[in-house]
Structure formats: C-alpha cells, structure tokens
Short mmCIF file of C-alpha atoms in Angstrom, two decimals:
data_model
loop_
_atom_site.label_atom_id
_atom_site.label_comp_id
_atom_site.label_asym_id
_atom_site.label_seq_id
_atom_site.Cartn_x
_atom_site.Cartn_y
_atom_site.Cartn_z
CA UNK A 86 8.90 70.83 8.45
CA UNK A 87 9.79 68.02 6.06
CA UNK A 88 12.77 66.96 8.18
CA UNK A 89 10.56 66.88 11.24
CA UNK A 90 8.09 64.62 9.49
CA UNK A 91 10.86 62.28 8.43
CA UNK A 92 12.14 62.09 11.98
CA UNK A 93 8.62 61.49 13.29
CA UNK A 94 8.00 58.76 10.71
CA UNK A 95 11.26 57.07 11.62
CA UNK A 96 10.33 57.12 15.27
CA UNK A 97 6.95 55.59 14.53
CA UNK A 98 8.60 52.83 12.48
CA UNK A 99 10.95 52.03 15.32
CA UNK A 100 8.01 51.90 17.71
CA UNK A 101 5.87 49.76 15.41
CA UNK A 102 8.69 47.38 14.46
CA UNK A 103 11.10 47.12 17.38
CA UNK A 104 14.42 45.35 17.00
CA UNK A 105 13.25 42.57 19.33
CA UNK A 106 10.54 41.53 16.80
CA UNK A 107 13.11 40.97 14.07
CA UNK A 108 15.17 38.77 16.37
CA UNK A 109 12.26 36.33 16.65
CA UNK A 110 12.96 35.18 13.12
CA UNK A 111 16.68 34.85 13.64
CA UNK A 112 18.33 31.82 12.04
CA UNK A 113 19.71 31.03 15.48
CA UNK A 114 16.30 30.65 17.13
CA UNK A 115 13.55 30.19 14.56
CA UNK A 116 13.46 26.37 14.60
CA UNK A 117 14.65 25.77 18.15
CA UNK A 118 11.24 24.59 19.30
CA UNK A 119 10.93 21.83 16.67
CA UNK A 120 11.43 18.35 18.12
CA UNK A 121 12.87 15.32 16.34
CA UNK A 122 10.11 13.36 14.59
CA UNK A 123 9.73 9.61 15.12
CA UNK A 124 11.25 7.36 12.44
CA UNK A 125 8.93 5.45 10.12
CA UNK A 126 8.33 1.99 11.56
CA UNK A 127 9.29 0.16 8.37
CA UNK A 128 11.72 2.51 6.63
CA UNK A 129 13.56 3.02 9.91
CA UNK A 130 14.20 -0.72 10.14
CA UNK A 131 15.48 -0.74 6.58
CA UNK A 132 17.85 2.10 7.48
CA UNK A 133 19.15 0.14 10.46
CA UNK A 134 19.72 -2.85 8.16
CA UNK A 135 21.81 -0.77 5.79
CA UNK A 136 23.85 0.59 8.69
CA UNK A 137 24.56 -2.86 10.14
CA UNK A 138 28.04 -4.31 9.59
CA UNK A 139 27.02 -7.84 10.60
CA UNK A 140 27.90 -10.19 7.73
CA UNK A 141 24.93 -12.41 8.62
CA UNK A 142 22.35 -9.66 8.21
CA UNK A 143 19.10 -10.40 6.39
CA UNK A 144 16.40 -7.90 5.42
CA UNK A 145 12.91 -9.39 5.58
CA UNK A 146 11.25 -6.07 6.36
CA UNK A 147 10.57 -3.89 3.32
CA UNK A 148 7.92 -5.12 0.89
CA UNK A 149 9.87 -5.10 -2.35
CA UNK A 150 10.45 -8.11 -4.58
CA UNK A 151 13.90 -9.68 -4.73
CA UNK A 152 15.06 -12.39 -7.11
CA UNK A 153 16.72 -15.68 -6.16
CA UNK A 154 20.04 -13.85 -5.68
CA UNK A 155 18.50 -11.29 -3.34
CA UNK A 156 18.65 -8.46 -5.87
CA UNK A 157 15.91 -6.10 -7.13
CA UNK A 158 14.42 -7.37 -10.37
CA UNK A 159 13.33 -5.16 -13.25
CA UNK A 160 10.78 -7.10 -15.29
CA UNK A 161 12.03 -7.79 -18.83
CA UNK A 162 8.65 -6.62 -20.15
CA UNK A 163 9.24 -3.30 -18.40
CA UNK A 164 12.68 -2.96 -20.00
CA UNK A 165 11.17 -3.81 -23.38
CA UNK A 166 8.48 -1.17 -22.88
CA UNK A 167 11.13 1.43 -22.04
CA UNK A 168 12.92 0.49 -25.25
CA UNK A 169 9.77 1.09 -27.27
CA UNK A 170 9.28 4.43 -25.52
CA UNK A 171 12.77 5.51 -26.57
CA UNK A 172 12.15 4.34 -30.15
CA UNK A 173 8.96 6.38 -30.22
CA UNK A 174 10.90 9.41 -28.99
CA UNK A 175 8.48 9.96 -26.14
CA UNK A 176 8.71 13.49 -24.80
CA UNK A 177 8.82 14.77 -21.24
CA UNK A 178 5.93 17.23 -21.34
CA UNK A 179 3.65 17.72 -18.34
CA UNK A 180 0.72 15.35 -18.04
CA UNK A 181 -2.75 16.80 -17.41
CA UNK A 182 -3.89 17.18 -13.81
CA UNK A 183 -5.72 13.84 -13.93
CA UNK A 184 -2.83 12.09 -15.70
CA UNK A 185 -2.46 10.14 -18.93
CA UNK A 186 -5.99 9.24 -20.03
CA UNK A 187 -4.78 6.25 -22.07
CA UNK A 188 -2.91 4.88 -19.04
CA UNK A 189 -5.91 5.39 -16.76
CA UNK A 190 -8.13 3.49 -19.21
CA UNK A 191 -5.71 0.55 -19.36
CA UNK A 192 -5.26 0.58 -15.59
CA UNK A 193 -8.97 0.58 -14.83
CA UNK A 194 -9.62 -2.27 -17.28
CA UNK A 195 -6.79 -4.18 -15.62
CA UNK A 196 -8.60 -3.79 -12.29
CA UNK A 197 -12.30 -3.84 -13.17
CA UNK A 198 -12.11 -6.09 -16.24
CA UNK A 199 -12.08 -5.65 -20.00
CA UNK A 200 -15.82 -4.92 -20.00
CA UNK A 201 -15.66 -2.31 -17.23
CA UNK A 202 -18.20 0.52 -17.64
CA UNK A 203 -15.56 3.23 -17.90
CA UNK A 204 -18.19 5.75 -18.99
CA UNK A 205 -19.30 5.93 -15.35
CA UNK A 206 -16.01 5.42 -13.49
CA UNK A 207 -14.18 8.60 -12.50
CA UNK A 208 -10.49 7.74 -12.62
CA UNK A 209 -7.33 9.79 -12.13
CA UNK A 210 -3.64 8.96 -12.14
CA UNK A 211 -1.99 9.21 -8.72
CA UNK A 212 1.34 8.96 -6.95
CA UNK A 213 1.06 5.19 -6.52
CA UNK A 214 -1.28 3.68 -3.93
CA UNK A 215 -0.25 6.10 -1.20
CA UNK A 216 -1.27 9.07 -3.32
CA UNK A 217 -4.49 7.31 -4.33
CA UNK A 218 -5.44 6.80 -0.69
CA UNK A 219 -4.64 10.42 0.10
CA UNK A 220 -6.65 11.83 -2.80
CA UNK A 221 -9.51 9.45 -2.04
CA UNK A 222 -9.47 10.29 1.65
CA UNK A 223 -9.51 14.01 0.93
CA UNK A 224 -12.36 13.57 -1.54
CA UNK A 225 -14.41 11.63 1.01
CA UNK A 226 -13.71 14.15 3.76
CA UNK A 227 -15.07 16.93 1.55
CA UNK A 228 -17.96 15.27 -0.26
CA UNK A 229 -19.15 12.13 1.57
CA UNK A 230 -21.74 12.43 4.30
CA UNK A 231 -20.12 9.85 6.58
CA UNK A 232 -16.90 10.90 8.31
CA UNK A 233 -15.90 7.58 9.85
CA UNK A 234 -13.54 5.23 8.03
CA UNK A 235 -13.02 1.74 9.43
CA UNK A 236 -9.64 0.06 8.93
CA UNK A 237 -8.84 -3.60 9.59
CA UNK A 238 -6.69 -4.61 12.56
CA UNK A 239 -3.97 -4.92 11.50
CA UNK A 240 -3.49 -2.96 8.29
CA UNK A 241 -0.72 -1.18 6.42
CA UNK A 242 0.64 1.26 8.99
CA UNK A 243 0.40 4.28 6.71
CA UNK A 244 -3.37 3.93 6.34
CA UNK A 245 -4.00 5.44 9.77
CA UNK A 246 -1.80 8.47 9.09
CA UNK A 247 -3.12 9.08 5.60
CA UNK A 248 -6.80 9.06 6.41
CA UNK A 249 -6.33 10.90 9.69
CA UNK A 250 -4.47 13.68 7.87
CA UNK A 251 -7.38 13.87 5.42
CA UNK A 252 -9.70 14.78 8.28
CA UNK A 253 -11.56 11.48 8.49
CA UNK A 254 -12.46 9.89 11.82
CA UNK A 255 -10.33 6.73 11.77
CA UNK A 256 -11.90 3.70 13.45
CA UNK A 257 -11.01 0.00 13.28
CA UNK A 258 -12.65 -3.38 12.87
CA UNK A 259 -11.36 -6.78 13.90
CA UNK A 260 -9.77 -8.70 11.06
CA UNK A 261 -7.08 -11.13 12.21
CA UNK A 262 -7.22 -13.38 15.26
CA UNK A 263 -3.70 -13.81 16.61
CA UNK A 264 -4.87 -16.59 18.92
CA UNK A 265 -5.58 -18.77 15.88
CA UNK A 266 -3.49 -16.98 13.22
CA UNK A 267 -6.57 -16.93 11.01
CA UNK A 268 -9.23 -14.50 9.79
CA UNK A 269 -11.54 -13.30 12.56
CA UNK A 270 -14.70 -13.36 10.45
CA UNK A 271 -17.12 -13.17 13.37
CA UNK A 272 -15.34 -10.17 14.87
CA UNK A 273 -15.08 -8.54 11.47
CA UNK A 274 -18.79 -8.88 10.75
CA UNK A 275 -19.78 -7.77 14.25
CA UNK A 276 -17.71 -4.59 14.09
CA UNK A 277 -18.87 -3.68 10.58
CA UNK A 278 -22.47 -4.28 11.69
CA UNK A 279 -21.97 -2.01 14.70
CA UNK A 280 -20.51 0.78 12.58
CA UNK A 281 -22.96 3.63 11.89
CA UNK A 282 -24.91 3.15 8.66
CA UNK A 283 -23.14 4.76 5.74
CA UNK A 284 -19.61 4.42 7.11
CA UNK A 285 -16.50 3.94 4.95
CA UNK A 286 -15.04 0.43 5.10
CA UNK A 287 -11.48 -0.01 3.88
CA UNK A 288 -10.82 -3.45 2.39
CA UNK A 289 -7.68 -4.95 0.88
CA UNK A 290 -8.59 -6.27 -2.56
CA UNK A 291 -6.19 -9.22 -2.27
CA UNK A 292 -3.06 -10.31 -0.36
CA UNK A 293 -3.97 -8.40 2.80
CA UNK A 294 -1.02 -6.43 4.14
CA UNK A 295 0.45 -7.40 6.57
CA UNK A 296 -1.23 -10.76 7.24
CA UNK A 297 -1.56 -12.29 3.76
CA UNK A 298 -4.87 -13.67 5.03
CA UNK A 299 -7.80 -13.08 2.65
CA UNK A 300 -11.48 -14.00 3.01
CA UNK A 301 -12.58 -16.97 0.93
CA UNK A 302 -15.47 -16.67 -1.53
CA UNK A 303 -18.19 -17.47 1.02
CA UNK A 304 -16.69 -15.05 3.53
CA UNK A 305 -16.56 -12.32 0.91
CA UNK A 306 -20.22 -13.05 0.17
CA UNK A 307 -21.20 -12.62 3.83
CA UNK A 308 -19.21 -9.41 4.00
CA UNK A 309 -20.79 -7.95 0.87
CA UNK A 310 -24.31 -8.79 2.08
CA UNK A 311 -23.69 -7.01 5.38
CA UNK A 312 -22.12 -3.93 3.77
CA UNK A 313 -25.06 -3.67 1.41
CA UNK A 314 -27.52 -3.97 4.31
CA UNK A 315 -25.72 -1.24 6.25
CA UNK A 316 -25.34 1.11 3.30
CA UNK A 317 -21.59 1.37 3.79
CA UNK A 318 -19.15 2.71 1.22
CA UNK A 319 -16.27 0.40 0.27
CA UNK A 320 -12.77 1.79 -0.24
CA UNK A 321 -10.62 -0.92 -1.84
CA UNK A 322 -6.84 -0.73 -1.62
CA UNK A 323 -5.33 -2.90 -4.36
CA UNK A 324 -1.54 -3.16 -4.26
CA UNK A 325 -0.97 -6.80 -5.24
CA UNK A 326 -3.23 -7.67 -8.17
CA UNK A 327 -1.46 -10.39 -10.14
CA UNK A 328 1.40 -10.50 -7.66
CA UNK A 329 -0.71 -12.30 -5.06
CA UNK A 330 -1.67 -15.50 -6.88
CA UNK A 331 0.05 -14.97 -10.20
CA UNK A 332 -3.36 -14.54 -11.84
CA UNK A 333 -4.40 -10.90 -12.17
CA UNK A 334 -7.94 -11.88 -13.10
CA UNK A 335 -8.43 -14.06 -10.03
CA UNK A 336 -6.92 -11.45 -7.73
CA UNK A 337 -9.48 -8.88 -8.92
CA UNK A 338 -12.57 -10.98 -8.25
CA UNK A 339 -13.54 -9.35 -4.95
CA UNK A 340 -13.69 -5.82 -6.33
CA UNK A 341 -15.30 -6.99 -9.58
CA UNK A 342 -18.03 -8.74 -7.60
CA UNK A 343 -18.67 -5.51 -5.73
CA UNK A 344 -18.99 -3.74 -9.08
CA UNK A 345 -21.51 -6.33 -10.25
CA UNK A 346 -23.48 -5.92 -7.02
CA UNK A 347 -23.81 -2.22 -7.73
CA UNK A 348 -22.35 -1.19 -4.37
CA UNK A 349 -20.73 2.25 -4.07
CA UNK A 350 -16.96 1.99 -4.04
CA UNK A 351 -13.59 3.66 -4.48
CA UNK A 352 -10.40 1.95 -5.58
CA UNK A 353 -6.80 2.88 -4.81
CA UNK A 354 -4.62 1.03 -7.31
CA UNK A 355 -0.83 0.68 -7.25
CA UNK A 356 1.62 -0.67 -9.82
CA UNK A 357 4.61 -0.73 -7.47
CA UNK A 358 4.55 -4.41 -6.57
CA UNK A 359 2.97 -6.13 -9.57
CA UNK A 360 5.00 -4.24 -12.19
CA UNK A 361 8.08 -3.72 -10.00
CA UNK A 362 7.73 0.05 -10.45
CA UNK A 363 8.47 0.95 -6.84
CA UNK A 364 10.31 4.17 -7.55
CA UNK A 365 8.06 5.34 -10.37
CA UNK A 366 5.09 6.13 -8.07
CA UNK A 367 2.44 4.94 -10.49
CA UNK A 368 -1.20 4.32 -9.57
CA UNK A 369 -4.81 5.42 -9.93
CA UNK A 370 -7.78 6.41 -7.84
CA UNK A 371 -11.24 5.62 -9.17
CA UNK A 372 -14.79 6.20 -7.99
CA UNK A 373 -17.67 4.15 -9.38
CA UNK A 374 -20.59 6.44 -10.29
CA UNK A 375 -24.20 5.92 -11.31
CA UNK A 376 -23.85 7.66 -14.71
CA UNK A 377 -21.59 9.69 -16.99
CA UNK A 378 -22.88 13.03 -15.73
CA UNK A 379 -21.91 12.17 -12.14
CA UNK A 380 -18.52 10.97 -13.38
CA UNK A 381 -17.84 14.36 -14.97
CA UNK A 382 -18.76 16.17 -11.76
CA UNK A 383 -16.53 13.94 -9.64
CA UNK A 384 -13.66 14.27 -12.09
CA UNK A 385 -13.81 18.04 -11.73
CA UNK A 386 -13.54 17.79 -7.95
CA UNK A 387 -10.77 15.19 -8.01
CA UNK A 388 -8.75 17.49 -10.25
CA UNK A 389 -9.41 20.39 -7.87
CA UNK A 390 -7.92 18.31 -5.05
CA UNK A 391 -4.87 17.26 -7.08
CA UNK A 392 -3.99 20.66 -8.56
CA UNK A 393 -2.83 22.44 -5.37
CA UNK A 394 -1.30 19.23 -3.99
CA UNK A 395 1.18 18.25 -6.75
CA UNK A 396 -0.27 19.75 -9.94
CA UNK A 397 0.17 16.67 -12.15
CA UNK A 398 1.59 13.14 -11.82
CA UNK A 399 4.92 11.80 -13.08
CA UNK A 400 4.97 10.35 -16.57
CA UNK A 401 7.56 7.61 -16.94
CA UNK A 402 5.94 4.83 -14.87
CA UNK A 403 2.48 5.32 -16.32
CA UNK A 404 3.95 5.27 -19.83
CA UNK A 405 5.57 1.91 -19.04
CA UNK A 406 2.30 0.37 -17.83
CA UNK A 407 0.40 1.85 -20.77
CA UNK A 408 2.97 0.50 -23.23
CA UNK A 409 2.93 -2.99 -21.74
CA UNK A 410 -0.86 -3.22 -21.59
CA UNK A 411 -1.26 -1.77 -25.11
CA UNK A 412 0.93 -4.40 -26.76
CA UNK A 413 -0.44 -7.97 -26.90
CA UNK A 414 3.02 -9.54 -26.95
CA UNK A 415 4.27 -7.46 -24.00
CA UNK A 416 1.04 -8.06 -22.10
CA UNK A 417 1.45 -11.82 -22.48
CA UNK A 418 5.10 -11.57 -21.45
CA UNK A 419 4.19 -9.46 -18.43
CA UNK A 420 1.59 -11.95 -17.20
CA UNK A 421 4.18 -14.73 -17.37
CA UNK A 422 6.70 -12.64 -15.42
CA UNK A 423 4.10 -11.74 -12.82
CA UNK A 424 3.31 -15.43 -12.39
CA UNK A 425 7.04 -16.11 -12.07
CA UNK A 426 7.29 -13.65 -9.16
CA UNK A 427 4.22 -15.07 -7.44
CA UNK A 428 5.44 -18.65 -7.89
CA UNK A 429 8.83 -17.87 -6.37
CA UNK A 430 7.16 -16.22 -3.39
CA UNK A 431 4.87 -19.21 -2.86
CA UNK A 432 7.78 -21.63 -3.19
CA UNK A 433 9.82 -19.75 -0.58
CA UNK A 434 6.80 -19.63 1.72
CA UNK A 435 6.48 -23.43 1.61
CA UNK A 436 10.21 -23.97 1.91
CA UNK A 437 10.44 -21.64 4.92
CA UNK A 438 7.90 -23.70 6.84
CA UNK A 439 9.69 -26.92 5.86
CA UNK A 440 13.03 -25.49 6.96
CA UNK A 441 11.64 -24.34 10.33
CA UNK A 442 10.31 -27.83 10.94
CA UNK A 443 13.65 -29.35 9.90
CA UNK A 444 15.31 -27.09 12.46
CA UNK A 445 13.26 -28.91 15.11
CA UNK A 446 10.15 -26.78 15.54
CA UNK A 447 6.99 -28.54 16.71
CA UNK A 448 4.75 -25.51 16.21
CA UNK A 449 1.90 -25.54 13.70
CA UNK A 450 3.06 -23.21 10.92
CA UNK A 451 0.24 -24.04 8.51
CA UNK A 452 -1.07 -20.47 8.70
CA UNK A 453 2.08 -19.33 6.89
CA UNK A 454 1.51 -21.65 3.94
CA UNK A 455 -2.19 -20.73 3.81
CA UNK A 456 -1.40 -17.02 3.51
CA UNK A 457 -0.87 -15.34 0.16
CA UNK A 458 1.21 -12.55 -1.26
CA UNK A 459 4.52 -10.98 -0.30
CA UNK A 460 4.26 -11.28 3.48
CA UNK A 461 4.04 -14.01 6.09
CA UNK A 462 2.38 -13.06 9.35
CA UNK A 463 4.26 -15.49 11.55
CA UNK A 464 2.59 -14.98 14.91
CA UNK A 465 5.89 -14.14 16.60
CA UNK A 466 5.76 -11.62 19.44
CA UNK A 467 7.53 -8.27 19.47
CA UNK A 468 10.08 -9.72 21.90
CA UNK A 469 10.85 -12.58 19.52
CA UNK A 470 11.30 -10.12 16.67
CA UNK A 471 13.64 -8.00 18.78
CA UNK A 472 15.67 -11.12 19.56
CA UNK A 473 15.89 -12.00 15.85
CA UNK A 474 17.30 -8.55 15.14
CA UNK A 475 19.56 -8.17 18.17
CA UNK A 476 21.05 -11.68 18.17
CA UNK A 477 20.79 -12.79 14.56
CA UNK A 478 20.80 -9.54 12.54
CA UNK A 479 17.49 -10.46 10.91
CA UNK A 480 15.54 -7.25 10.34
CA UNK A 481 11.73 -7.39 10.40
CA UNK A 482 8.78 -5.45 11.78
CA UNK A 483 7.88 -6.05 15.43
CA UNK A 484 4.45 -7.46 14.58
CA UNK A 485 6.08 -10.65 13.29
CA UNK A 486 5.61 -9.89 9.61
CA UNK A 487 8.26 -11.34 7.31
CA UNK A 488 8.71 -10.32 3.69
CA UNK A 489 8.99 -13.66 1.91
CA UNK A 490 10.58 -11.85 -1.03
CA UNK A 491 13.67 -11.31 1.11
CA UNK A 492 14.33 -15.04 1.37
CA UNK A 493 16.53 -17.02 -1.01
CA UNK A 494 18.72 -20.12 -1.11
CA UNK A 495 21.56 -18.29 0.62
CA UNK A 496 19.65 -17.22 3.74
CA UNK A 497 16.62 -19.50 4.05
CA UNK A 498 18.23 -22.09 6.35
CA UNK A 499 19.76 -19.39 8.55
CA UNK A 500 16.45 -17.53 8.96
CA UNK A 501 14.54 -20.76 9.66
CA UNK A 502 16.99 -21.84 12.35
CA UNK A 503 16.88 -18.39 13.95
CA UNK A 504 13.07 -18.40 13.95
CA UNK A 505 13.10 -21.79 15.63
CA UNK A 506 15.63 -20.57 18.19
CA UNK A 507 13.50 -17.63 19.31
CA UNK A 508 10.18 -19.55 19.26
CA UNK A 509 11.30 -22.87 20.73
CA UNK A 510 9.11 -23.69 23.69
CA UNK A 511 7.14 -20.46 23.38
CA UNK A 512 3.63 -19.87 22.04
CA UNK A 513 3.18 -18.18 18.69
CA UNK A 514 -0.62 -17.99 18.97
CA UNK A 515 -1.19 -16.06 22.19
CA UNK A 516 -0.18 -12.51 21.30
#
C-alpha cells in the first residue's frame, strides 16, 4: 500500500511539474528575449572618446572639471579635509537611513543660508543630485496631489528618465529659444501659466544645464509671481552653486528668494561639481515645510522611501563636505578654490569666442560669453556636431553643448578652428 502511494505521488509530481517547465529556466534560453539597451547619450560619447586612437581627440562632452593641463583636479581643501579625517581616525560604520545629520545641516545652510529655518526643513542625504531627484520624485508621486512635473526644454537628459520612472507625468515648458540663443521668457511664462494649477515646476537653481542661460533678477521675479499665482510647487535642482559664478552666496539667490516668499519647494543638491566629488555621490534632498511637526512627518516618509532603495548613503564624501564646512580655515580655502575653478571656466569661455573669431568666423557668438557655468550652448546643429566628431575627433553632445572645462591652452586653438570650419557660411541660430 505504501509503495503504491509513493508511486502515485511520484506520478502526480511528474504531471504537476513536467520536464518542459524546468527547461524554461535553462541558462541557454532564460535571457534570450532581452534586447540590447540603448547607450547613454553622454556616457556613450565619453566611451567613444576613450576608444578613439586619433591623437587630435578632444573631449568636451562630460561635465567634469579639468585643470589647465586637462587633468581632473582634486581640491586642496578636499585633500586637507581627508587628512583631518584620517587624523581623527574616522570609522566606516553605516550612516543612518537619512544620512549624517551634521553634514545635512551644513549642506542645507550652504544652500539656504546661515539663517535657514532648519527646524522646518526636512532634509536627507542622498546619492548626489541624481539620487536626490529620484527620492524627491518618488516622494511627490506618493504624497503630492499634482502628478504633472514640467521640465524646461532643454534640460539635463536624465531628468526625463528619473521622474518618469518615479511615476510622474512628465511635461515640458519652453525655456531656450534656439533662434536667438537666448532665454525664451515669453514662452516659459506662457507654458507655466497654461499648466494645471498645482503642478510641479522643475527649475535649475543656477548655471542651467545644458544652456548656461539663467533668468536675470527681473525675470526670476516674473517667474516667481506667476508660480505663486498658479499655486505650483517648485522643485529646484542645484548642481553648480559656487561653481557657476565663483560666489556660492550669489548662486543661491533664486532659491533663497523663493524661501523668503514662502512658496512650497523641494531642493535636490549635489556636491559633485562644486566640491569636485564626482565619484563620492554626495548630495541632499530637502523639502521646505510649514512647521516642525510637518517636518517630522515628512522625514519619516523620506526614510521609508530610502530604506528599501539603498538602505543608507555612502559616508566618505559627506564627511569631506562636513569637515570643510565645519572648519573656518578650510571653508575660506574652499571658497577661494571654487572661485579659481569658476574663473578658469569664464576665462576659457571668453578665449574660445575670441579664438573662433580669430579663425575667421563672422557669426555672433555673444551668447556663449553671456552664458554661465560649465557648459556653452553653441547653437551648432546635430550635423555640425557629427562633423566635429567624425572629421576632427572632437567629442560633444549632438545638441551643440560644449563643456568649457575640457578646453585648455593645448587644444583651444584647434577646437576653435574646427568650430569655424563646420559653421562657416551656415546659420547657428535656426535650429
């Protein structure tokens, strides 16, 4: 009887779990239906640059600072901070879910000002600005009544992917007029006015990426008045504070004015560019609240979003920023180094335009010198950019954006002459 039951059970198992079912998870077939994903628009160009064997090659694509020799630069204040961290025998324990509280405090004061009302600002440490946008987008998708987020055209390419993945309805507003190579204020205001009341408006706090074209004070004023009238929520992305003009206080004026106006806002803050901490993935996300009680509630939900995503943030980069901003001497040194980076960028921007003109160009390149920050939005077409890469081994994005940080004394004349060659006799303001 027992043997019969065993045989019957075995038969049932064979029937319930046929051999064919197991083969569906075979190593030979399981991933056969997965297609090759598209390369990242920017990182793919950088990869092509590295693979190139052309001795003339120049990388003006990736937004990372380079010194006058074309090499990455670690700020001396950062090195000094790391030295202090070693002297203090800093450990490698996990940070809390919301990060290093002392770092977050220093970071938020850096952004909002020394007198920032931190008692009502919910702030968490994030994986640089990308992580801040992702956490912020997820938070808005879950807890904000409006589902539409409006991004400027153009904007950092990753914005669309990040907020779309968060479940937000990604829309756009006009920002840059390529027929004039200037801010399209009328189009910007019209689109933000047409957006449903209570929408999310993403704004670059300074040094707009990729155009380097920022509103002036009166334009910011008109924008703030309209956003207030429409009851929109502002989501600031701040990746270049201090790096843009060399003055961290001046670069923060737009978001600080919003704070003073009492408008609802979020801030994604990165320390990649302005501290040169690209690989450390150091940033914050903050939400301005009405009171301390609301802050505590929002902090609990932000931590609930972070915990299953990456548990807690990395420690080294935030410890560097905290150390620099906690030491008066290092803070002063850092500000001077930040100004040094910004000044070199501005100098190369001016010299690029001069060199293009010396090459024989009759175009008006004044928009390049009026822009600010790491990038120059040249106005060149995708075809011109392709020609620069194919014929001159100059690697850049196809929207005509050039990373000024990639220019130096050794390649400036070559790049300027190549730009003139591909734009000679062709319009750069009709794209």
